[in-house]
Structures are given as C-alpha cells and as structure tokens.
PDB file of C-alpha atoms in Angstrom:
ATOM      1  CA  UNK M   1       0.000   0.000   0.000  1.00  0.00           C
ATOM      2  CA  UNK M   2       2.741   2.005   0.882  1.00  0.00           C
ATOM      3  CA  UNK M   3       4.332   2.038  -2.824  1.00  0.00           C
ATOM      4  CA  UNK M   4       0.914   3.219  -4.292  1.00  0.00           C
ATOM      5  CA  UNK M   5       0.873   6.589  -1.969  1.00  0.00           C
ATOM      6  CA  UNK M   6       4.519   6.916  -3.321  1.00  0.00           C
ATOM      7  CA  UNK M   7       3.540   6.616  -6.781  1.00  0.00           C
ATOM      8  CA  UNK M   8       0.416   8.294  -6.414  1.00  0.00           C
ATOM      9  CA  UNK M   9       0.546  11.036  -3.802  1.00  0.00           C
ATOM     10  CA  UNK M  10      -2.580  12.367  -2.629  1.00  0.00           C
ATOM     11  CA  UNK M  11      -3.618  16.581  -3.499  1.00  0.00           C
ATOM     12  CA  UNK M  12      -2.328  18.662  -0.854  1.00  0.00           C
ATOM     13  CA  UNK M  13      -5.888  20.477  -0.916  1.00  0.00           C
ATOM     14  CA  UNK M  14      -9.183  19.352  -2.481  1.00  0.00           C
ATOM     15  CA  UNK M  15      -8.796  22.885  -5.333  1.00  0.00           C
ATOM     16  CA  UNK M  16      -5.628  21.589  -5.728  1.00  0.00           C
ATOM     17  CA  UNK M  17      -4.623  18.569  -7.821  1.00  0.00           C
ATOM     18  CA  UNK M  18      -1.717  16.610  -6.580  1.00  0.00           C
ATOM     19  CA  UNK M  19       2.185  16.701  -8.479  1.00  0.00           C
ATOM     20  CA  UNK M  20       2.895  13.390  -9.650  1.00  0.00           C
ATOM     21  CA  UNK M  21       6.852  12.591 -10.086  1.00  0.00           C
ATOM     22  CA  UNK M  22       7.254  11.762 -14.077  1.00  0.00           C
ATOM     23  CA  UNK M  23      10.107   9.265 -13.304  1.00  0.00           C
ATOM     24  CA  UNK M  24       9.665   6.483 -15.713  1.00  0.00           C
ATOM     25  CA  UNK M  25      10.217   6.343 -19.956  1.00  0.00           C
ATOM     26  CA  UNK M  26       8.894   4.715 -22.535  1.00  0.00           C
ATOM     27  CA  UNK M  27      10.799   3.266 -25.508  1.00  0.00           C
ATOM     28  CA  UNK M  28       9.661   4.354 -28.747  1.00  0.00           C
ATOM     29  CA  UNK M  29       6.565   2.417 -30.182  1.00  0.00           C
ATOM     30  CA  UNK M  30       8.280  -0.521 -31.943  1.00  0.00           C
ATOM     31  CA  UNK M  31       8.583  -0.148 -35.461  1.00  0.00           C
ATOM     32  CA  UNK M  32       7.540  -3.092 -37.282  1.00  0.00           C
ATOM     33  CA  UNK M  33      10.285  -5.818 -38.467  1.00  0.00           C
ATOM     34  CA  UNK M  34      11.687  -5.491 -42.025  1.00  0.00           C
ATOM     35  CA  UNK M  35      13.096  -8.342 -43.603  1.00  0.00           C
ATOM     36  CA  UNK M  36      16.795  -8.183 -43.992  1.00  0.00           C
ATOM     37  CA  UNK M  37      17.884  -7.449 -47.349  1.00  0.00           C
ATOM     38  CA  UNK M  38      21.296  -7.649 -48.951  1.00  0.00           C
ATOM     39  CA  UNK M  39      21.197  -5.172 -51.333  1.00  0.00           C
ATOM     40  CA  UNK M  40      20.805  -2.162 -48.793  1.00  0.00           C
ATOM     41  CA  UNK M  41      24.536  -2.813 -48.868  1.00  0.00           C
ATOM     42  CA  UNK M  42      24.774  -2.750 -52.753  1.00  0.00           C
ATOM     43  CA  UNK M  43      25.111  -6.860 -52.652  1.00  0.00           C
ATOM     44  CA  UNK M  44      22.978  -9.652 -53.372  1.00  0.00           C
ATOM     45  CA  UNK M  45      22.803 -12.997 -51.635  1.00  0.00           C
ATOM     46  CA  UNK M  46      23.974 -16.428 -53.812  1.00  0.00           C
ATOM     47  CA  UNK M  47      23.081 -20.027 -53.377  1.00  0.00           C
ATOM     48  CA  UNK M  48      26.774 -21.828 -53.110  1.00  0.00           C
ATOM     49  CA  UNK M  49      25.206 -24.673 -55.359  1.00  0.00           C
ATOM     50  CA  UNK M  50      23.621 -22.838 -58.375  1.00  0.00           C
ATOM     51  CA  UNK M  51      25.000 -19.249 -58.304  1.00  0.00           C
ATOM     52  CA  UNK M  52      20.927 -18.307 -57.830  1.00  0.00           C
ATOM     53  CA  UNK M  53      20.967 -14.837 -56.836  1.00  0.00           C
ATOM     54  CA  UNK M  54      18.269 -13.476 -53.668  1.00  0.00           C
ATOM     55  CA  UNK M  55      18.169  -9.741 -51.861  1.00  0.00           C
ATOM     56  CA  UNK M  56      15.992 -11.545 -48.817  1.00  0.00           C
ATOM     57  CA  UNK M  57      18.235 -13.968 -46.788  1.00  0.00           C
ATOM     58  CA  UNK M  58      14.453 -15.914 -46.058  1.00  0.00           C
ATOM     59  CA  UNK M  59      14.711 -16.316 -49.675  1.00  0.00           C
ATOM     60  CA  UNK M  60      17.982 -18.038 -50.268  1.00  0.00           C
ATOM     61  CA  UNK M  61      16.789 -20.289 -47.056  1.00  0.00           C
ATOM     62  CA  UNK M  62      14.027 -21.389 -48.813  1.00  0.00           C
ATOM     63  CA  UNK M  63      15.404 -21.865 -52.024  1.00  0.00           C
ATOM     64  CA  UNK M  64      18.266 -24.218 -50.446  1.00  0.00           C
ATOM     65  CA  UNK M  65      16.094 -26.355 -49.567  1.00  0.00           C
ATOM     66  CA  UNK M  66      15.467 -27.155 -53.040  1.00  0.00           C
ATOM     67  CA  UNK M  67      18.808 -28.269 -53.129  1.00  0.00           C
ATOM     68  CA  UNK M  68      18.674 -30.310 -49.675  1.00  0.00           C
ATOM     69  CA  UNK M  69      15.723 -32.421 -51.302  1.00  0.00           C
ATOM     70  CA  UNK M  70      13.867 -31.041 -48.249  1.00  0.00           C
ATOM     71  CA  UNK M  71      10.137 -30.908 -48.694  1.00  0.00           C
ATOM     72  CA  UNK M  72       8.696 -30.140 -45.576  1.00  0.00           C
ATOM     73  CA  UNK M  73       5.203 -28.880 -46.942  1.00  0.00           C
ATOM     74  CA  UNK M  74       2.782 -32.076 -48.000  1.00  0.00           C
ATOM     75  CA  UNK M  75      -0.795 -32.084 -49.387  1.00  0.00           C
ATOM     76  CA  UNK M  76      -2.851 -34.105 -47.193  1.00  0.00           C
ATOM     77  CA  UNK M  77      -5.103 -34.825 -50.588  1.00  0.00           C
ATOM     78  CA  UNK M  78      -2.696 -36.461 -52.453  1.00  0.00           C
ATOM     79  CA  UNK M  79       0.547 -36.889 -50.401  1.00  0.00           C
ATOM     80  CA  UNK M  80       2.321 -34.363 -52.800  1.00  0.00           C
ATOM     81  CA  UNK M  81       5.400 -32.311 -51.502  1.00  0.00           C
ATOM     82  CA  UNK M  82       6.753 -28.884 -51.838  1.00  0.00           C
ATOM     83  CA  UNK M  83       9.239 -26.624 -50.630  1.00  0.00           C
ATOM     84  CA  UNK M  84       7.150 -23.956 -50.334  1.00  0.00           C
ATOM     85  CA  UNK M  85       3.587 -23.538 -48.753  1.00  0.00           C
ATOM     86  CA  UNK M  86       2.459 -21.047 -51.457  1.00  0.00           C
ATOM     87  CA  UNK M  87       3.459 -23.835 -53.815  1.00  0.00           C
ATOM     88  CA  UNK M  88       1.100 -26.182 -51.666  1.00  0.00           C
ATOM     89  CA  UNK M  89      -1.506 -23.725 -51.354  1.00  0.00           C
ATOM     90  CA  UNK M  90      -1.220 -23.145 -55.391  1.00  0.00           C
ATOM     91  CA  UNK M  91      -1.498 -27.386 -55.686  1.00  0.00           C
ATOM     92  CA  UNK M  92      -4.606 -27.433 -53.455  1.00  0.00           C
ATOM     93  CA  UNK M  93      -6.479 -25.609 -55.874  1.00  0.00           C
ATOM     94  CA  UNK M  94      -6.353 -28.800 -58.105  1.00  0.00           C
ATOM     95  CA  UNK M  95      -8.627 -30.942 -55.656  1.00  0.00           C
ATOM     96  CA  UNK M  96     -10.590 -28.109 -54.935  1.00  0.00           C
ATOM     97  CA  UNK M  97     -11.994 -28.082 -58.610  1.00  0.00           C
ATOM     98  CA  UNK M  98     -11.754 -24.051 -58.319  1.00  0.00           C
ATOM     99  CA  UNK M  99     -10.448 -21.960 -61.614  1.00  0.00           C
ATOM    100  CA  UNK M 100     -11.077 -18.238 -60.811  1.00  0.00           C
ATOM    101  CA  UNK M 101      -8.625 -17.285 -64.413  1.00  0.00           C
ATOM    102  CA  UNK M 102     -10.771 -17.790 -67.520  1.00  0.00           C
ATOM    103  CA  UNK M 103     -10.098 -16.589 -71.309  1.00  0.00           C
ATOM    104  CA  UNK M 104     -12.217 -14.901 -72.567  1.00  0.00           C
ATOM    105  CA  UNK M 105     -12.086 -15.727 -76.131  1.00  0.00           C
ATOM    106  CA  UNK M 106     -12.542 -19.249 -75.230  1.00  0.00           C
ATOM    107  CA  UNK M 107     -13.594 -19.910 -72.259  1.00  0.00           C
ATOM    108  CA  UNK M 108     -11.057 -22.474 -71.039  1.00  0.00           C
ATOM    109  CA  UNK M 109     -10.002 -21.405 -67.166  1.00  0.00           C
ATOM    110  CA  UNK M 110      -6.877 -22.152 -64.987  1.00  0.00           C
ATOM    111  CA  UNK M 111      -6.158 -21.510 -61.444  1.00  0.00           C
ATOM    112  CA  UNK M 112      -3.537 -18.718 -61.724  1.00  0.00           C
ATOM    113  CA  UNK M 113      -3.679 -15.931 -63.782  1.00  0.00           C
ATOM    114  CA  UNK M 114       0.071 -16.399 -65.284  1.00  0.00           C
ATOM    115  CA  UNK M 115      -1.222 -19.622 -66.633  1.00  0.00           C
ATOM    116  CA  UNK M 116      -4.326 -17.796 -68.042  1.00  0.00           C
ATOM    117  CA  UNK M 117      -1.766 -14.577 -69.402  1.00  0.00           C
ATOM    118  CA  UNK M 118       0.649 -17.691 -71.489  1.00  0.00           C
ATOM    119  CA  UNK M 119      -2.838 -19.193 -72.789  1.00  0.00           C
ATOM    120  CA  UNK M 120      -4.069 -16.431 -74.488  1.00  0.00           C
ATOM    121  CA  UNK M 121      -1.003 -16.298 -77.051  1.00  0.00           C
ATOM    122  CA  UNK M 122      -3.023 -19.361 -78.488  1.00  0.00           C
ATOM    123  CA  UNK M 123      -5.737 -16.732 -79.747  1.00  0.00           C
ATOM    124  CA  UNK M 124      -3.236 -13.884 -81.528  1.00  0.00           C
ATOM    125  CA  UNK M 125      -0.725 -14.210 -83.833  1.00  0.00           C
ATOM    126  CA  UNK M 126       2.131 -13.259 -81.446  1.00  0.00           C
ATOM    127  CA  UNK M 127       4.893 -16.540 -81.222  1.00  0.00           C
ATOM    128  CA  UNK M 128       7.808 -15.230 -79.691  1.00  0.00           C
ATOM    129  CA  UNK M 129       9.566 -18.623 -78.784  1.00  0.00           C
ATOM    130  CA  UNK M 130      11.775 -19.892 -81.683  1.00  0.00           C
ATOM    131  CA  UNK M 131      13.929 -23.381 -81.766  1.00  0.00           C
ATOM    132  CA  UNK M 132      17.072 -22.809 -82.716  1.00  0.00           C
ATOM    133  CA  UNK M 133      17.732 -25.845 -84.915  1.00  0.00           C
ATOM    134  CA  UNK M 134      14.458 -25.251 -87.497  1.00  0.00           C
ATOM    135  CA  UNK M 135      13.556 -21.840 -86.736  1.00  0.00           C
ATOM    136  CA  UNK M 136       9.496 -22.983 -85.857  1.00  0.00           C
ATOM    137  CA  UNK M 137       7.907 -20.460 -83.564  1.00  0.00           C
ATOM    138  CA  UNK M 138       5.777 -21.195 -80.662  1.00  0.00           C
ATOM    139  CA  UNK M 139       3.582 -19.823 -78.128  1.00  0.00           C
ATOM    140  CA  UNK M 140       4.774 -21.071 -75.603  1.00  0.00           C
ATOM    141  CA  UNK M 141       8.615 -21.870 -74.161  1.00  0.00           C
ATOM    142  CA  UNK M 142       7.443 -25.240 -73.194  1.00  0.00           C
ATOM    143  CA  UNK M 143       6.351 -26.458 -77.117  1.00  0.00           C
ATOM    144  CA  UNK M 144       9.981 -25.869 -77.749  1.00  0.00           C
ATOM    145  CA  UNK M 145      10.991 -29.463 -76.774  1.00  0.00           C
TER     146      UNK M 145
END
C-alpha cells in the first residue's frame, strides 16, 4: 500500500490537484520488423550450389532447400510435396476443382492468372519462342521441346 501513496501522492488540498513525479520512460513504439535485405549494402545474396541470386536472406533459405531435397510442406489430398507452402496452397487448388482465371475468347479457365496470361497467345498471332535448330515459332517456351 505504501508504494501506491509513493507513486500516487494524494492533493495537498481538495482545489488543488496533486504533483505526480514523471520518473519512468517509454521506448519508442516498436517499429515493425523489415526483412533483412542484402542489397541495402549494394550486394545480393547467392546459393553456393547454383550461383541463384536473392536480396531476402528468407529467400535463399528457402530456395536451399530445393537443393537439400527437403520438402517439408505435403498435401494431405494427395501426399504431394513442396518446398514452399504457397506452392502447396497453389497445388490445393487442383482438388478443390476451383479456376477463378478464364479466357475470354474461349472460355477455357486455370487456377492462376500467369497460366491464363501464357494461354491467351493461343488466340493472336504473337509466337515469340523460336527453336534454334528449325527456326518454328511457338507460343509457348514449353512447345519448344
């Protein structure tokens, strides 16, 4: 009881309100973590196995696992793993049935837009992939085998 009348000291008079002793600080509001990046520094971050180049240290961590064979991320649908839970979460949408991209000169949809964007080629005249030993263009990179 005694440490509360310290810290809170009664008024001297009932007109007038009582001095209370300021003695404590508070540290600045914290300031919300930033992921560390390498190039604040002018450098980037490399894998030691593939020379892949990251600015986010998380990123090169994740990436090496690639390289580790580690797959800690498993879709409890199918048994499938990944490296990545966005690449999981992508996968899921497989079993889900769910295709929010579709073209709209044909109809056909796909679950990520990306996907939807390399489609569409199909529908102009635009082949920018080329093989090098006949000269055939393609679409896509992927028809180039």
């Amino acid at each position: 009881m005694d440490d509360i009348n310290q810290k809170h000291p009664a008024p001297a008079s009932k007109d007038e309100p009582a001095a209370i002793p300021v003695e404590k600080t508070f540290p600045a509001m914290k300031q919300p973590r930033r992921r560390k990046r390498a190039n604040r520094e002018g450098r980037s971050l490399s894998c030691d196995q593939c020379g892949k180049s990251f600015t986010q240290i998380c990123n090169l961590k994740s990436h090496q696992l690639i390289h580790a064979g580690v797959k800690p991320f498993s879709c409890d649908q199918c048994g499938k793993t990944f490296t990545q839970k966005y690449h999981l979460k992508v996968h899921q949408l497989i079993h889900s049935g769910v295709k929010p991209f579709s073209c709209g000169e044909c109809g056909k949809s796909f679950i990520q837009s990306h996907r939807l964007k390399a489609h569409q080629l199909v529908h102009s005249e635009v082949k920018p992939f080329s093989c090098d030993q006949c000269g055939k263009t393609f679409t896509q990179r992927c028809s180039l085998k």
